[in-house]
Each structure stands twice: as structure tokens, then as C-alpha cells.
Coordinates of C-alpha atoms and ligand atoms in Angstrom, one line a residue:
M1 CA -85.7 -127.0 -94.0
A2 CA -84.2 -125.9 -97.3
T3 CA -82.1 -128.4 -99.0
E4 CA -79.2 -126.0 -99.4
A5 CA -76.9 -126.0 -96.4
P6 CA -77.7 -123.0 -94.2
V7 CA -75.5 -120.7 -92.3
L8 CA -76.0 -119.9 -88.6
L9 CA -76.4 -116.4 -87.2
W10 CA -75.5 -116.5 -83.5
F11 CA -77.3 -113.6 -81.7
R12 CA -75.8 -112.5 -78.4
R13 CA -75.9 -108.8 -77.5
D14 CA -77.1 -107.7 -80.9
L15 CA -80.8 -108.4 -80.6
R16 CA -81.9 -106.5 -83.7
L17 CA -82.4 -106.9 -87.4
A18 CA -81.4 -103.4 -88.6
D19 CA -77.8 -102.1 -88.9
H20 CA -76.5 -105.6 -88.3
S21 CA -73.3 -106.3 -90.2
A22 CA -73.2 -110.0 -89.2
L23 CA -76.7 -110.5 -90.4
A24 CA -76.0 -108.6 -93.6
A25 CA -73.0 -110.8 -94.2
A26 CA -74.9 -114.0 -93.5
L27 CA -77.7 -112.9 -95.9
A28 CA -75.1 -112.0 -98.6
T29 CA -74.1 -115.7 -98.7
G30 CA -77.4 -116.3 -100.4
R31 CA -77.9 -119.3 -98.1
P32 CA -80.8 -119.8 -95.7
V33 CA -80.0 -118.2 -92.4
V34 CA -80.8 -120.0 -89.2
P35 CA -80.9 -117.6 -86.3
V36 CA -79.9 -118.9 -82.9
F37 CA -79.6 -117.6 -79.3
I38 CA -77.8 -119.6 -76.7
L39 CA -78.4 -119.2 -73.0
D40 CA -74.9 -119.9 -71.7
E41 CA -74.4 -118.6 -68.1
A42 CA -70.6 -118.6 -68.6
L43 CA -70.8 -116.4 -71.7
E44 CA -69.4 -113.3 -70.1
G45 CA -67.6 -114.8 -67.2
R46 CA -70.4 -114.1 -64.7
A47 CA -74.0 -114.9 -64.6
P48 CA -76.4 -112.2 -65.8
G49 CA -78.3 -110.4 -63.0
G50 CA -82.0 -110.8 -62.4
A51 CA -83.0 -107.5 -64.1
S52 CA -80.9 -108.4 -67.2
L53 CA -82.7 -111.7 -67.5
W54 CA -86.0 -109.9 -67.2
W55 CA -85.0 -107.8 -70.1
L56 CA -83.6 -110.6 -72.1
D57 CA -86.8 -112.6 -71.8
K58 CA -88.8 -109.8 -73.5
S59 CA -86.2 -108.9 -76.0
L60 CA -85.9 -112.5 -77.2
R61 CA -89.7 -112.6 -77.6
R62 CA -89.7 -109.5 -79.8
L63 CA -86.8 -110.8 -81.9
G64 CA -88.4 -114.1 -82.3
E65 CA -91.6 -112.4 -83.5
S66 CA -89.7 -110.3 -86.0
I67 CA -87.9 -113.4 -87.3
A68 CA -91.2 -115.4 -87.5
A69 CA -92.7 -112.6 -89.5
R70 CA -89.9 -113.2 -92.0
G71 CA -90.7 -116.9 -92.3
G72 CA -88.0 -118.1 -89.9
R73 CA -87.7 -119.3 -86.3
L74 CA -85.3 -118.1 -83.6
I75 CA -83.7 -121.3 -82.3
L76 CA -83.2 -121.2 -78.5
R77 CA -80.7 -123.5 -76.9
R78 CA -79.2 -123.7 -73.5
G79 CA -75.7 -124.9 -72.5
P80 CA -72.1 -124.3 -73.2
A81 CA -72.0 -122.4 -76.5
E82 CA -69.3 -124.4 -78.2
R83 CA -71.2 -127.7 -77.7
V84 CA -74.5 -126.2 -78.7
L85 CA -73.0 -124.7 -81.9
R86 CA -71.3 -128.0 -82.8
D87 CA -74.7 -129.8 -82.4
L88 CA -76.4 -127.2 -84.5
A89 CA -73.8 -127.4 -87.2
N90 CA -74.2 -131.2 -87.3
E91 CA -78.0 -131.0 -87.3
T92 CA -78.3 -128.4 -90.0
G93 CA -75.2 -129.0 -92.1
A94 CA -74.1 -125.4 -91.6
D95 CA -70.4 -124.7 -92.1
R96 CA -70.4 -121.0 -91.2
I97 CA -71.4 -119.1 -88.1
F98 CA -71.8 -115.3 -88.2
L99 CA -71.7 -113.2 -85.1
S100 CA -71.2 -109.8 -83.6
R101 CA -68.0 -109.7 -81.6
L102 CA -68.0 -109.2 -77.9
F103 CA -65.1 -107.4 -76.4
E104 CA -65.1 -108.3 -72.7
P105 CA -61.8 -110.2 -72.3
V106 CA -63.5 -113.3 -71.0
A107 CA -66.1 -113.4 -73.8
A108 CA -63.5 -112.6 -76.5
A109 CA -61.1 -115.3 -75.3
R110 CA -64.0 -117.8 -75.2
D111 CA -65.0 -116.8 -78.8
R112 CA -61.4 -117.3 -80.0
D113 CA -61.2 -120.8 -78.4
L114 CA -64.5 -121.7 -79.8
A115 CA -63.7 -120.5 -83.3
H116 CA -60.4 -122.4 -83.2
A117 CA -62.1 -125.7 -82.1
L118 CA -64.9 -125.4 -84.6
K119 CA -62.5 -124.6 -87.4
A120 CA -60.8 -127.9 -86.9
E121 CA -64.1 -129.5 -87.6
G122 CA -64.7 -127.5 -90.8
V123 CA -67.0 -124.8 -89.3
E124 CA -65.9 -121.3 -89.8
V125 CA -66.8 -118.5 -87.3
K126 CA -67.0 -115.0 -88.8
G127 CA -67.0 -112.0 -86.4
Y128 CA -68.2 -108.5 -87.1
N129 CA -68.4 -105.3 -85.0
G130 CA -72.1 -104.7 -84.2
T131 CA -71.9 -103.4 -80.6
L132 CA -69.4 -100.5 -80.5
L133 CA -68.6 -97.5 -82.7
T134 CA -65.2 -99.1 -83.3
P135 CA -63.5 -102.2 -81.9
P136 CA -61.0 -101.8 -79.0
G137 CA -57.5 -101.5 -80.3
T138 CA -58.5 -99.2 -83.2
V139 CA -58.1 -95.9 -81.3
R140 CA -54.5 -95.4 -80.2
T141 CA -52.3 -92.7 -78.7
G142 CA -49.4 -91.3 -80.8
S143 CA -47.1 -93.8 -79.1
G144 CA -49.4 -96.6 -80.0
G145 CA -50.8 -97.4 -76.6
P146 CA -54.4 -97.3 -75.2
Y147 CA -55.9 -94.0 -74.0
K148 CA -56.3 -93.7 -70.3
V149 CA -57.8 -90.2 -70.3
F150 CA -61.3 -89.6 -71.7
T151 CA -61.1 -86.3 -73.5
P152 CA -58.3 -87.1 -75.9
F153 CA -59.8 -90.6 -76.3
L154 CA -63.1 -89.0 -77.4
R155 CA -61.3 -86.6 -79.8
A156 CA -59.3 -89.5 -81.4
L157 CA -62.4 -91.7 -81.5
L158 CA -64.5 -89.2 -83.4
A159 CA -61.6 -88.3 -85.7
A160 CA -60.7 -91.9 -86.5
T161 CA -64.2 -93.4 -87.0
T162 CA -66.8 -92.9 -89.6
P163 CA -70.3 -94.4 -89.7
P164 CA -70.4 -97.8 -91.4
P165 CA -72.0 -97.9 -94.8
T166 CA -75.8 -98.2 -94.8
L167 CA -76.6 -101.9 -94.8
P168 CA -79.2 -103.4 -97.1
D169 CA -82.6 -103.3 -95.3
S170 CA -83.1 -106.7 -93.7
A171 CA -86.9 -106.3 -94.0
G172 CA -86.8 -108.5 -97.0
A173 CA -84.6 -111.1 -95.4
T174 CA -85.8 -114.6 -95.1
F175 CA -84.8 -116.8 -92.3
A176 CA -84.8 -120.5 -92.0
G177 CA -84.9 -122.7 -88.9
A178 CA -88.4 -124.2 -89.1
G179 CA -87.3 -127.8 -88.8
V180 CA -84.6 -127.2 -86.1
A181 CA -85.4 -128.1 -82.5
S182 CA -85.7 -125.2 -80.1
D183 CA -86.3 -124.7 -76.4
D184 CA -89.4 -122.9 -75.3
L185 CA -88.6 -119.4 -74.0
E186 CA -91.3 -119.7 -71.3
R187 CA -89.5 -122.7 -69.8
W188 CA -86.3 -120.8 -69.4
G189 CA -88.0 -119.0 -66.6
L190 CA -86.2 -115.7 -67.1
H191 CA -89.1 -113.7 -65.8
P192 CA -89.1 -113.5 -62.0
T193 CA -91.7 -115.4 -60.1
A194 CA -92.1 -116.0 -56.3
P195 CA -91.8 -113.1 -55.9
D196 CA -92.2 -111.2 -59.2
W197 CA -90.4 -108.0 -58.3
S198 CA -90.8 -106.5 -61.8
G199 CA -94.2 -104.8 -61.4
G200 CA -92.6 -101.3 -61.7
F201 CA -90.4 -102.1 -64.7
D202 CA -91.9 -99.7 -67.3
W203 CA -89.9 -100.6 -70.3
T204 CA -90.4 -101.8 -73.9
P205 CA -87.6 -104.1 -74.6
G206 CA -86.8 -105.0 -78.3
E207 CA -85.8 -103.2 -81.4
A208 CA -89.1 -101.3 -81.9
G209 CA -88.9 -100.0 -78.3
A210 CA -85.3 -98.9 -78.8
L211 CA -86.1 -97.0 -82.0
E212 CA -89.1 -95.4 -80.3
A213 CA -86.9 -94.3 -77.3
L214 CA -84.4 -92.7 -79.7
R215 CA -87.2 -91.0 -81.6
R216 CA -88.8 -89.6 -78.5
F217 CA -85.4 -88.4 -77.2
T218 CA -84.3 -86.7 -80.3
A219 CA -87.7 -85.0 -80.8
G220 CA -87.7 -83.7 -77.2
P221 CA -85.1 -83.8 -74.4
L222 CA -82.0 -83.7 -76.7
A223 CA -82.6 -80.0 -77.3
D224 CA -82.0 -79.3 -73.7
Y225 CA -79.9 -82.3 -72.8
A226 CA -76.8 -80.6 -71.3
R227 CA -79.1 -79.0 -68.6
L228 CA -81.7 -81.6 -68.2
R229 CA -79.4 -84.6 -68.0
D230 CA -78.4 -83.7 -64.4
L231 CA -81.9 -83.4 -63.0
P232 CA -83.3 -86.7 -61.9
G233 CA -86.8 -85.3 -61.4
K234 CA -87.0 -84.6 -65.2
A235 CA -87.2 -87.1 -68.1
G236 CA -84.1 -85.5 -69.7
T237 CA -82.0 -88.4 -70.8
S238 CA -82.5 -91.0 -73.6
R239 CA -83.0 -94.1 -71.4
L240 CA -81.3 -96.0 -74.2
S241 CA -78.8 -97.8 -72.0
P242 CA -80.5 -101.2 -71.8
H243 CA -81.4 -101.1 -75.5
L244 CA -77.7 -100.3 -76.3
H245 CA -76.5 -103.0 -73.9
W246 CA -78.6 -105.7 -75.6
G247 CA -77.8 -104.3 -79.0
E248 CA -81.4 -103.6 -79.9
I249 CA -80.1 -100.5 -81.5
S250 CA -76.5 -99.8 -82.8
P251 CA -74.5 -97.0 -81.2
W252 CA -74.0 -95.6 -84.6
R253 CA -77.7 -95.2 -85.1
A254 CA -77.9 -93.1 -81.8
V255 CA -74.9 -91.0 -82.9
Q256 CA -76.3 -90.4 -86.4
A257 CA -79.7 -89.4 -85.0
A258 CA -78.1 -86.8 -82.7
R259 CA -76.0 -85.5 -85.6
E260 CA -79.0 -85.3 -87.9
A261 CA -81.0 -83.4 -85.3
G262 CA -78.0 -80.9 -85.1
E263 CA -77.7 -80.6 -88.8
A264 CA -81.4 -80.1 -89.3
G265 CA -81.2 -77.2 -86.8
K266 CA -83.5 -79.0 -84.4
V267 CA -80.9 -78.8 -81.6
S268 CA -77.7 -76.9 -81.3
A269 CA -74.6 -78.8 -82.4
A270 CA -73.2 -78.4 -78.9
K271 CA -76.2 -80.3 -77.4
A272 CA -75.9 -83.1 -79.9
D273 CA -72.1 -83.3 -79.1
K274 CA -72.8 -83.6 -75.4
F275 CA -75.0 -86.6 -76.0
I276 CA -72.5 -88.1 -78.4
A277 CA -69.8 -87.7 -75.7
E278 CA -71.9 -89.9 -73.4
I279 CA -71.9 -92.6 -76.0
G280 CA -68.2 -91.9 -76.1
W281 CA -68.1 -92.8 -72.4
R282 CA -69.7 -96.1 -73.2
E283 CA -67.0 -96.7 -75.8
F284 CA -64.2 -95.6 -73.4
S285 CA -65.5 -98.1 -70.8
A286 CA -65.5 -100.9 -73.3
H287 CA -62.0 -100.1 -74.7
L288 CA -60.5 -99.8 -71.2
L289 CA -61.9 -103.2 -70.1
A290 CA -60.5 -104.8 -73.3
E291 CA -57.1 -103.3 -72.7
F292 CA -57.0 -103.8 -68.9
P293 CA -58.8 -107.0 -68.2
H294 CA -57.9 -107.0 -64.5
I295 CA -60.1 -104.0 -63.7
T296 CA -63.2 -106.1 -63.1
A297 CA -61.6 -107.4 -59.9
E298 CA -58.7 -105.0 -59.1
A299 CA -58.2 -101.2 -59.0
F300 CA -56.9 -99.6 -62.2
R301 CA -54.6 -97.6 -59.9
P302 CA -53.1 -100.4 -57.9
E303 CA -52.5 -98.3 -54.7
Y304 CA -56.2 -98.2 -54.2
D305 CA -56.3 -102.0 -53.6
A306 CA -54.8 -101.2 -50.2
M307 CA -57.8 -99.1 -49.2
P308 CA -58.9 -100.1 -45.7
W309 CA -62.5 -101.0 -46.7
R310 CA -64.9 -101.7 -43.8
E311 CA -66.9 -104.9 -43.5
D312 CA -70.4 -103.5 -42.8
P313 CA -73.2 -105.9 -43.8
A314 CA -75.8 -103.8 -42.0
G315 CA -74.7 -100.6 -43.8
L316 CA -74.6 -102.4 -47.1
R317 CA -78.1 -103.7 -46.6
A318 CA -79.4 -100.2 -45.6
W319 CA -77.9 -98.8 -48.8
Q320 CA -79.4 -101.6 -51.0
K321 CA -82.8 -101.1 -49.5
G322 CA -82.8 -97.3 -49.6
Q323 CA -82.8 -96.9 -45.8
T324 CA -79.7 -94.8 -45.2
G325 CA -81.5 -91.7 -43.9
Y326 CA -80.2 -89.5 -46.8
P327 CA -83.3 -88.9 -49.0
V328 CA -81.5 -88.5 -52.4
V329 CA -79.5 -91.7 -51.8
D330 CA -82.6 -93.6 -50.7
A331 CA -84.6 -92.3 -53.6
G332 CA -82.0 -93.5 -56.0
M333 CA -81.7 -97.0 -54.5
R334 CA -85.5 -97.4 -54.5
Q335 CA -85.8 -96.2 -58.0
L336 CA -83.3 -98.8 -58.9
W337 CA -85.1 -101.6 -57.2
A338 CA -88.5 -100.5 -58.5
T339 CA -87.6 -99.9 -62.1
G340 CA -84.3 -101.5 -62.8
W341 CA -82.7 -98.2 -63.7
M342 CA -81.3 -95.1 -61.9
H343 CA -80.6 -91.7 -63.1
N344 CA -76.9 -91.1 -63.8
R345 CA -76.4 -88.2 -61.4
V346 CA -78.0 -90.2 -58.6
R347 CA -75.8 -93.3 -59.5
M348 CA -72.8 -91.1 -58.8
I349 CA -74.3 -89.9 -55.5
V350 CA -75.2 -93.3 -54.2
A351 CA -71.9 -94.8 -55.3
S352 CA -70.0 -92.1 -53.6
F353 CA -72.0 -92.6 -50.4
L354 CA -71.2 -96.3 -50.4
V355 CA -67.4 -96.1 -51.0
K356 CA -66.8 -92.9 -49.0
H357 CA -69.4 -92.3 -46.3
L358 CA -69.7 -96.0 -45.6
L359 CA -66.2 -96.9 -46.7
I360 CA -67.5 -100.1 -48.3
D361 CA -65.6 -101.7 -51.2
W362 CA -66.9 -100.6 -54.6
R363 CA -67.0 -104.2 -55.7
H364 CA -70.1 -104.7 -53.4
G365 CA -71.8 -101.8 -55.1
E366 CA -70.9 -103.0 -58.5
A367 CA -72.3 -106.5 -57.8
W368 CA -75.6 -105.0 -56.6
F369 CA -75.9 -102.9 -59.7
H370 CA -75.0 -105.9 -61.8
D371 CA -77.9 -107.8 -60.4
T372 CA -80.5 -105.0 -60.3
L373 CA -79.9 -102.8 -63.4
V374 CA -81.6 -103.5 -66.7
D375 CA -78.6 -101.9 -68.3
A376 CA -76.0 -103.8 -66.3
D377 CA -72.9 -103.8 -68.4
T378 CA -69.7 -105.0 -67.0
A379 CA -67.5 -102.5 -68.8
A380 CA -69.6 -99.4 -68.0
N381 CA -70.4 -100.6 -64.5
V382 CA -66.8 -101.3 -63.5
Q383 CA -65.5 -98.2 -65.1
N384 CA -68.0 -95.9 -63.4
W385 CA -67.6 -97.5 -60.0
Q386 CA -63.9 -97.1 -60.2
W387 CA -64.4 -93.6 -61.4
V388 CA -66.4 -92.8 -58.3
A389 CA -64.0 -94.7 -56.0
G390 CA -61.1 -92.7 -57.4
S391 CA -59.3 -95.9 -58.4
G392 CA -60.1 -95.8 -62.1
A393 CA -58.5 -94.4 -65.3
D394 CA -59.3 -90.7 -65.5
A395 CA -61.3 -91.0 -62.2
A396 CA -62.8 -88.4 -60.0
P397 CA -60.3 -87.9 -57.2
Y398 CA -61.3 -89.9 -54.1
F399 CA -61.0 -86.8 -51.9
R400 CA -63.8 -85.1 -53.8
I401 CA -66.6 -86.4 -51.6
F402 CA -70.2 -85.8 -52.7
N403 CA -72.2 -84.2 -50.0
P404 CA -75.6 -86.1 -50.3
I405 CA -77.4 -83.1 -48.8
T406 CA -76.2 -80.4 -51.1
Q407 CA -76.2 -82.7 -54.1
G408 CA -79.9 -83.3 -53.4
Q409 CA -80.6 -79.6 -53.0
K410 CA -78.7 -78.7 -56.2
F411 CA -80.0 -81.4 -58.5
D412 CA -83.5 -82.0 -57.1
P413 CA -84.3 -78.4 -55.9
D414 CA -88.1 -78.8 -56.0
G415 CA -87.9 -82.3 -54.4
R416 CA -89.8 -83.9 -57.2
Y417 CA -87.5 -86.9 -57.4
V418 CA -87.2 -87.5 -53.6
R419 CA -90.9 -87.2 -53.1
R420 CA -91.7 -89.7 -55.8
W421 CA -89.4 -92.4 -54.4
V422 CA -89.5 -91.6 -50.7
P423 CA -93.2 -90.9 -50.3
E424 CA -92.9 -90.9 -46.5
L425 CA -91.2 -87.5 -46.8
A426 CA -93.6 -86.2 -49.5
R427 CA -95.2 -83.6 -47.2
L428 CA -91.9 -82.2 -45.9
G429 CA -91.1 -78.7 -47.3
D430 CA -88.3 -78.2 -49.7
R431 CA -86.2 -76.5 -47.1
W432 CA -85.9 -79.7 -45.0
L433 CA -86.5 -82.4 -47.6
H434 CA -82.8 -83.3 -48.2
A435 CA -81.9 -83.2 -44.5
P436 CA -85.0 -84.1 -42.6
W437 CA -83.2 -84.5 -39.3
T438 CA -82.5 -80.7 -39.3
A439 CA -86.3 -79.9 -39.3
P440 CA -87.9 -78.7 -36.1
P441 CA -90.1 -81.3 -34.4
E442 CA -93.3 -79.5 -35.2
V443 CA -92.4 -79.4 -38.9
L444 CA -91.7 -83.1 -38.9
R445 CA -95.0 -83.8 -37.0
D446 CA -97.0 -81.7 -39.4
A447 CA -95.5 -83.6 -42.3
G448 CA -96.2 -86.9 -40.7
V449 CA -92.5 -87.8 -40.4
R450 CA -91.3 -89.8 -37.4
L451 CA -87.5 -90.0 -37.6
G452 CA -86.3 -93.4 -36.6
S453 CA -89.6 -95.1 -37.3
S454 CA -91.4 -93.8 -40.4
Y455 CA -88.0 -92.7 -42.0
P456 CA -84.5 -93.6 -40.7
R457 CA -82.1 -91.2 -39.1
P458 CA -78.8 -91.0 -41.1
I459 CA -76.8 -94.2 -40.7
V460 CA -73.6 -92.1 -40.6
E461 CA -73.2 -88.4 -40.0
H462 CA -72.0 -86.6 -43.1
E463 CA -69.0 -85.0 -41.4
I464 CA -67.9 -88.3 -39.6
G465 CA -68.2 -90.3 -42.8
R466 CA -66.3 -87.7 -44.8
K467 CA -63.4 -87.5 -42.3
R468 CA -63.2 -91.3 -42.0
A469 CA -63.0 -91.5 -45.8
L470 CA -60.2 -88.9 -45.9
E471 CA -58.3 -90.7 -43.2
A472 CA -58.5 -93.9 -45.2
L473 CA -57.1 -92.1 -48.2
K474 CA -54.1 -91.1 -46.2
T475 CA -53.3 -94.7 -45.2
I476 CA -52.9 -95.7 -48.9
G477 CA -50.4 -92.9 -49.4
E478 CA -52.5 -90.9 -51.9
T479 CA -50.6 -87.8 -52.6
R480 CA -53.1 -85.7 -54.5
A481 CA -54.4 -82.8 -52.3
A482 CA -57.1 -83.8 -50.0
G483 CA -60.1 -82.2 -48.4
Q484 CA -62.6 -81.0 -51.0
D485 CA -66.3 -81.5 -50.9
A486 CA -68.4 -81.7 -54.0
Ligands
LIG1 P1 -78.0 -90.9 -71.6 O1 -77.6 -89.7 -70.7 O2 -79.1 -90.7 -72.5 O3 -76.7 -91.3 -72.3 C1 -76.7 -92.0 -73.6 C2 -76.0 -93.3 -73.5 O4 -74.6 -93.0 -73.3 C3 -76.4 -94.2 -72.4 O5 -77.5 -95.0 -72.8 C4 -75.1 -95.1 -72.2 O6 -75.1 -96.1 -73.1 C5 -74.0 -94.1 -72.4 N1 -73.5 -93.5 -71.2 C6 -74.0 -92.4 -70.6 N2 -73.2 -92.1 -69.5 C7 -72.3 -93.1 -69.4 C8 -71.3 -93.3 -68.5 N3 -71.0 -92.6 -67.5 N4 -70.5 -94.4 -68.7 C9 -70.7 -95.2 -69.8 N5 -71.7 -95.0 -70.7 C10 -72.5 -94.0 -70.5 N6 -74.3 -97.5 -67.7 C11 -74.6 -98.6 -68.3 O7 -75.0 -98.7 -69.4 N7 -74.5 -99.8 -67.6 C12 -74.0 -99.9 -66.3 O8 -73.9 -101.0 -65.7 C13 -73.7 -98.6 -65.7 N8 -73.3 -98.6 -64.4 C14 -73.0 -97.4 -63.8 C15 -72.6 -97.4 -62.5 C16 -72.3 -96.2 -61.8 C17 -71.8 -96.1 -60.4 C18 -72.4 -94.9 -62.5 C19 -72.1 -93.6 -61.9 C20 -72.9 -95.0 -63.9 C21 -73.2 -96.2 -64.5 N9 -73.6 -96.2 -65.8 C22 -73.9 -97.4 -66.4 C23 -73.6 -95.0 -66.7 C24 -74.8 -94.2 -66.8 O9 -75.4 -93.9 -65.5 C25 -75.9 -94.8 -67.6 O10 -75.4 -95.2 -68.9 C26 -77.1 -93.8 -67.9 O11 -77.6 -93.3 -66.7 C27 -78.1 -94.5 -68.7 O12 -79.2 -93.6 -68.9 P2 -79.6 -93.0 -70.4 O13 -79.6 -94.1 -71.4 O14 -80.8 -92.2 -70.2 O15 -78.3 -92.1 -70.6

């Protein structure tokens, strides 16, 4: 350990070394930087899901390797963050802690309390923005309030923010920490065992994997993003979501890469803008949660809390396992289980099926996604579930009910997606694939499909589910015009 007192860099959801303001500030002190990650289940008010822990395990390994290559050691500790930081400050003599701020209300409040308590003991906590384009509270309507509608929010966001200055390359950074006690990542047991359900997780967590995903996307799919992004059978999106969630890449880096591709004439500016708008949705979600903390548990539009949700454990289970009898819904739920990710179009279809056809509370769906998505992110997850359920800010109206048959036909017209994830239907022709129960018996027989045994019959008829959902809507006194199918 160097004799000079070090500073601590507390990594959380900023698991990278590039474009890292807190790291740059820590290095600028000229003191040795001791990097630390704390496994604190209470960190964000809820325990991370299994798929998130799978990711974290690998991402920490990569970060630890990068730090070791720069002569340091990533210190791993487990327990309540405040206590661990106090211990570390005492052990190392550090009097400053640098971090990237988190904006979920629970995490932000906890950080404030912790900073207050440590300050009283002579340890200063210094927070930087490293996870969003701009911190919540910086984009305001003309009357000074938060935006509740996406399009004006995006316009204001893009007008009000500029990329942060390029930070000094951290490649030359030197880290300390060699003499500080650390847990062994292996012993945290973040990778699943008994059973290990992650065999189909085809991801490369870590900063290098994030940069490679961005490079691949901007060199290829970005050019046709507006069209491809809705087709789950094509690799038309960036798959950056888990990397962004864990901060292995900064959102500014993704935005700048899209802009540069547009400026270099590699893609049209409109295509680049479409992608930037999706990063804008990520931002909108985070800003909304920061402004309206209750939306993790309650509807943004309070009348929706009176929705007569059904208790239907068997229906919920069938949905979770991809056994609803609707091929595109089942394909999505199985893709989620097998890979920890689901295509956005299909997320909307499966979520709509749960809250409308099954009339099951969106909170059950949000919890399942939280556990199974590698990109599980409370702000994005809650905002999107409430969007589908009609109860959110700028939400899709509840009465617009996705038809899982026509959605499948429209967005998976050649059946590539369904055939991949529901192989028991692979030999069924395109004409019947999205509604196998409508196929004549000889067609089913020739395709090897036995409805009710090799593949389920629909657990609820589309028309019955649809009508029941619209009836439920009437009971909460929703006044917007009802009756459209999407
Ligand atoms: P791209 O199309 O390449 O988009 C680029 C980035 O923009 C994404 O990586 C993501 O960070 C952001 N983004 C795109 N769409 C949205 C959106 N609708 N809302 C917020 N950010 C968006 N995304 C999560 O990151 N975590 C979640 O927990 C999550 N839960 C969702 C739940 C439901 C019911 C729905 C309908 C969507 C959810 N999304 C969530 C949003 C979206 O499905 C994913 O961000 C996207 O599919 C990730 O794939 P990608 O990186 O290839 O996206």
C-alpha cells in the first residue's frame, strides 16, 4: 500500500474504466485510487434478480482483470454499504469516496444518508453523473415541472444537454488496493448452480463486450434500425441494454456513436435519431421514477389501482413458462428464460397478454422480468409495464389490446422467431403458425403437432380475453374511447 492516503472509488452500476467522470475525478487527486465494489442486497430497495447476478458475476470479473492490468486490485466486500465504507476508510486512511450517482429514489436517499453519516466522521462522498445523459431534475417544462409526455421530453432533453468533455484516457491510470482485504468473487456464488439455468446465455459482459456490441451495431443494423427493430426474427437492435444497465458503456458513448455514423454518411440521420430516441426512453424512464417514486408500487394514473385484477396462479405460471397456446407469446417467454433477454416488440406483446387477456396485475409481470432479464432495470421495467397496462405516464391506452395472432403474423411473417423458440411448431406452415388451433387436423398431424399434448390449446380465447379486459376497464371509470384492437 502506498504511504500517501488513498481515495476510494466505489463502483456500482458504472462497471467501466472509460468515460467515467468519478474515476477521472478520483485520479485527478493524484492520490492512489482504491477501487471497491460492495454487494449490498438493500442497495436499490430490492434484491437483484438471478439473471442480473449472473451478469454481475462476469462483469466484476472483467473489471477486476482490467484493474489488475493497471497494477491495482478490485476490492470486493459484502454487507451494508455504509458500514463497509466506514471500515474501508478506517483501514486505508481514505478521506474521500468517489462514485457515480444512482437516481432510483431508494438508492439516492440511501446515498444521501450515507454521505451525511460519513461526513460527520471526516469522510467526504463526491457524486458524479455516469449513468444517464443528464441527471433527473435538469430537464424541466416551461412551468418548471417534470415532463410526463415523452416527445416534448425528448426534444427538451436533446436541446438542453451536450456531451460531456472527453475525459483523460484512464489507460494510464494506476490503481492501488493490493494490501486491502477482499472477498473472493467465486465465493459470492452469483453464478447459478443446482440447477445452472444459464446455458443459453450468449453474452459477453464487461466493458470490452459493450464496446464490441456498439461497434457491431453501428457497423450493421443501425443503417436499417427503424425497420429491423420491430422484427424479432432479425438481429436488428443493439442488445446494449444489459451493458447500459451495468454502466459498462456510458449512454453518451452510444449516442455519439450513432451521431458519428450519421455524420459520416454511413446511416441516414433519421435512422441515427430513431436509435437516439430509444436511449431517450431509457432516460425518460429514469427521470420519471426519480420524480414519481411511488410508481414502482402504484399506478402513475391512480384510477388504475382500482383495476379488478384476477388472481390466476395457473395462468401466471403458463405465461412464465411459455405455455399459453399463443406461439408468439410463448416464443418470447421462452427466449427470456433461455437467454435472459427478449425482443422489445415481443416484450410488449407478452406484457399486453398478461395484463389484458389474463387480466393479471402488471406487478406480477414486472417481478418476473426483474428476476429473469439480464437488463432488468427498475425504472425501465416499471415504466414499460405501466405503459402497456395503460396506467403509466404517456402510456398506450388500455383499450388498445394487442392481438397476439395478428401481431405474430405482422412482425414474424416468416415464422423464424416462433420456430426457433417453439420448436414443436417448427413444421407448421406460415399460414397456421400463429394460430395453430385454426389448422385442419391433417395439417396438424403432418406437422407433428398434437394440440393439448405436444403444444397447448390457448389458455384463453382471444375474443373472450379481450372483452373481459374491456369490461374491467369500464369498472374503473376510464373515459377514453374503448374498443380498438392493435
Ligand atoms: P435497442 O433497440 O438497441 O435500444 C437501445 C437502448 O435504448 C436499449 O439498450 C435501452 O437501454 C434503451 N431502450 C430501448 N427501448 C426502451 C424502452 N422502451 N424503455 C426504456 N429504454 C429503452 N429495458 C431495460 O433496459 N430494462 C428493463 O427492465 C426493461 N423492461 C421492459 C419491460 C417491458 C414490458 C417492455 C415492453 C420493455 C422493457 N424494456 C426494458 C425496454 C426494451 O424492451 C429494452 O430496452 C430493449 O429491448 C433492449 O434491447 P436493445 O438493447 O437491443 O434495444
